[in-house]
Amino acid sequence: MTNEFTWKVGGAQGEGIDSTGEILATVLTRMGYYIFAYRHFMSLVKGGHTNYKIRASTTDHVYYHGDDLDMLVAFDQLSIQENEDELIEGGIILHDAKFQAQTKREGLRVCSVPLLDMAKELGNPIIKNMVAAGASAYVLDIDPSNFYEQIEQQFGKKGQELVDLNKTAFNKGYDYIKENYPDVRRPAPQATRPSKGYLLMNGNEAIGLGAVLNGCRILAAYPITPATEILYWVLANLPKYGGKVLQAEDEIAACIMAIGANYAGVRSMTSTSGPGLSLMMEALGMAGISETPLVIVDVMRGGPSTGLPTKTEQSDVNGALFGSHGETPRVVIVPTSIPDCFYQIGRAFNLAEEYQLPVIVCSDLLIGMNKMGFQDLDLSTVDIARKNIVTQEQLDALEKGAFKRYSLDTESGVSSRSIPGMKNGRYCALTNEHEETGLEIEDVPMRKAQMEKRFRKLDVLEKNINDWGFEYKGAETPDVLIVGMGSTQAQIEEATRQMDGLSWGHLQFRCLAPFPKDTQKYFQAAKKVYVIDNNYTGQLTGLIAREIGFHDKLTPVLKYDGNPFTIRDIVTAVKG
């Protein structure tokens, strides 16, 4: 028996698809399963097809929702049309009896269940999601008591009557399938790990938690899918730590607010997605020339313009790397998983402060809005390193007015900064070019010296970027090297398990700027390189060619339909 199973519910936007999926995802996590829960939805309040898929494992963490499907709960015919190709041979379709189900495939088991009618009999059509949960529980052979606990926790505050109603709806669905389709079973393998103490979290929540624990005390943002959840999570939790959330009138204002707060000495960030990042480009240059720490979180979605706002893509990379006018040194981080979002946002704050530059964290919708279950985050990694801030004692030791905010006497390119309010400090933050104290100049030697100072920071950064900026697994001299960035790590890693007979290597970038030059040896050693690029133009492929060459070895594998790469996509591209 396999140690995994997959389940999906589909229907029209507004039919309670997310809540149905959330119920099962929470129950499975509490039962001890490792899960990945994936939301596929349109940018509509109501209508259009949406679905929620869960992949559950008894043995190991699950970082991707999987290529195949064991069981589909369909609230409408479109859900069958959109998802039946994903079902395995012998897969189960459980559909609402309000429509006559049609499939183009043979070998599937189709069950008609009056989900809506049973809910109406109970006086609440919306509760059909609980009827569907009950029917699913019988097919998956999950003890109903596991759902009772969840129902009591979820609805207990609203009264016993609502708790009882939901239990009744659950039991109706369970009993109906048991009575009418007793042999339609897909028993879930028994979970073996302890059922308590596991997190069920998405990447946006992980970024919010990481930001708060790493000392962020102001988030300035404008709502935009798929980054809005960061705003909501921080809004609910930051006030407990004495912080503030500022909803700005647009992304330009949000970014400038974050710069201002950082300038005042408060760890601050802004969060956004594609179009919002574009609006922040002038402000990004401001942070660069004023050498003010700045953290921007960009949860990438399908573009350009409003494009595919509820679908995933990795097409903001070039904007993050090269956007803004003039030339601005920066760091671009691409977290590789949901837990990694927590760790990398902490790194982003420390780098922004130590090097006094913008740090852009490019997450994407796949890990930003979808959930996985995992063990506790390692809080010992939290290290709020506030470096290169001059002390009051150091300022007191100087003659009046002698402090040079932009001193050229620095090998690292980083000059200590004073915080407004410190006596004998400097509080100039011009967006014009300046001399060492911060006063505006257009003096040629000073202009050159200040530009060189700002970019000298990257020389220092490049020395440590190789320690964490990428991960490599596989043979020392592989026939095939598979390369990805950020969230494609899970699919590539699973694809390599199907590379029987091939000598392979897997290189995953976590940092794109500065570029980890130590990766060069892996490209040198490989005979052929496949670059997994979740965009149309091959932005990662182009970056590799620009930074280290190997043009003749690079084969871009592109996907830009709004969906994440599947394992099958990668295996097919590599093995043909």
Coordinates of C-alpha atoms in Angstrom, one line a residue, residues 38 75 270 302 341 409:
Y38 CA -3.3 23.6 -2.9
F75 CA -20.0 20.3 -6.9
T270 CA 6.4 46.4 2.8
G302 CA 1.0 35.8 -13.4
C341 CA 9.9 31.8 3.9
D409 CA 36.7 55.4 5.0

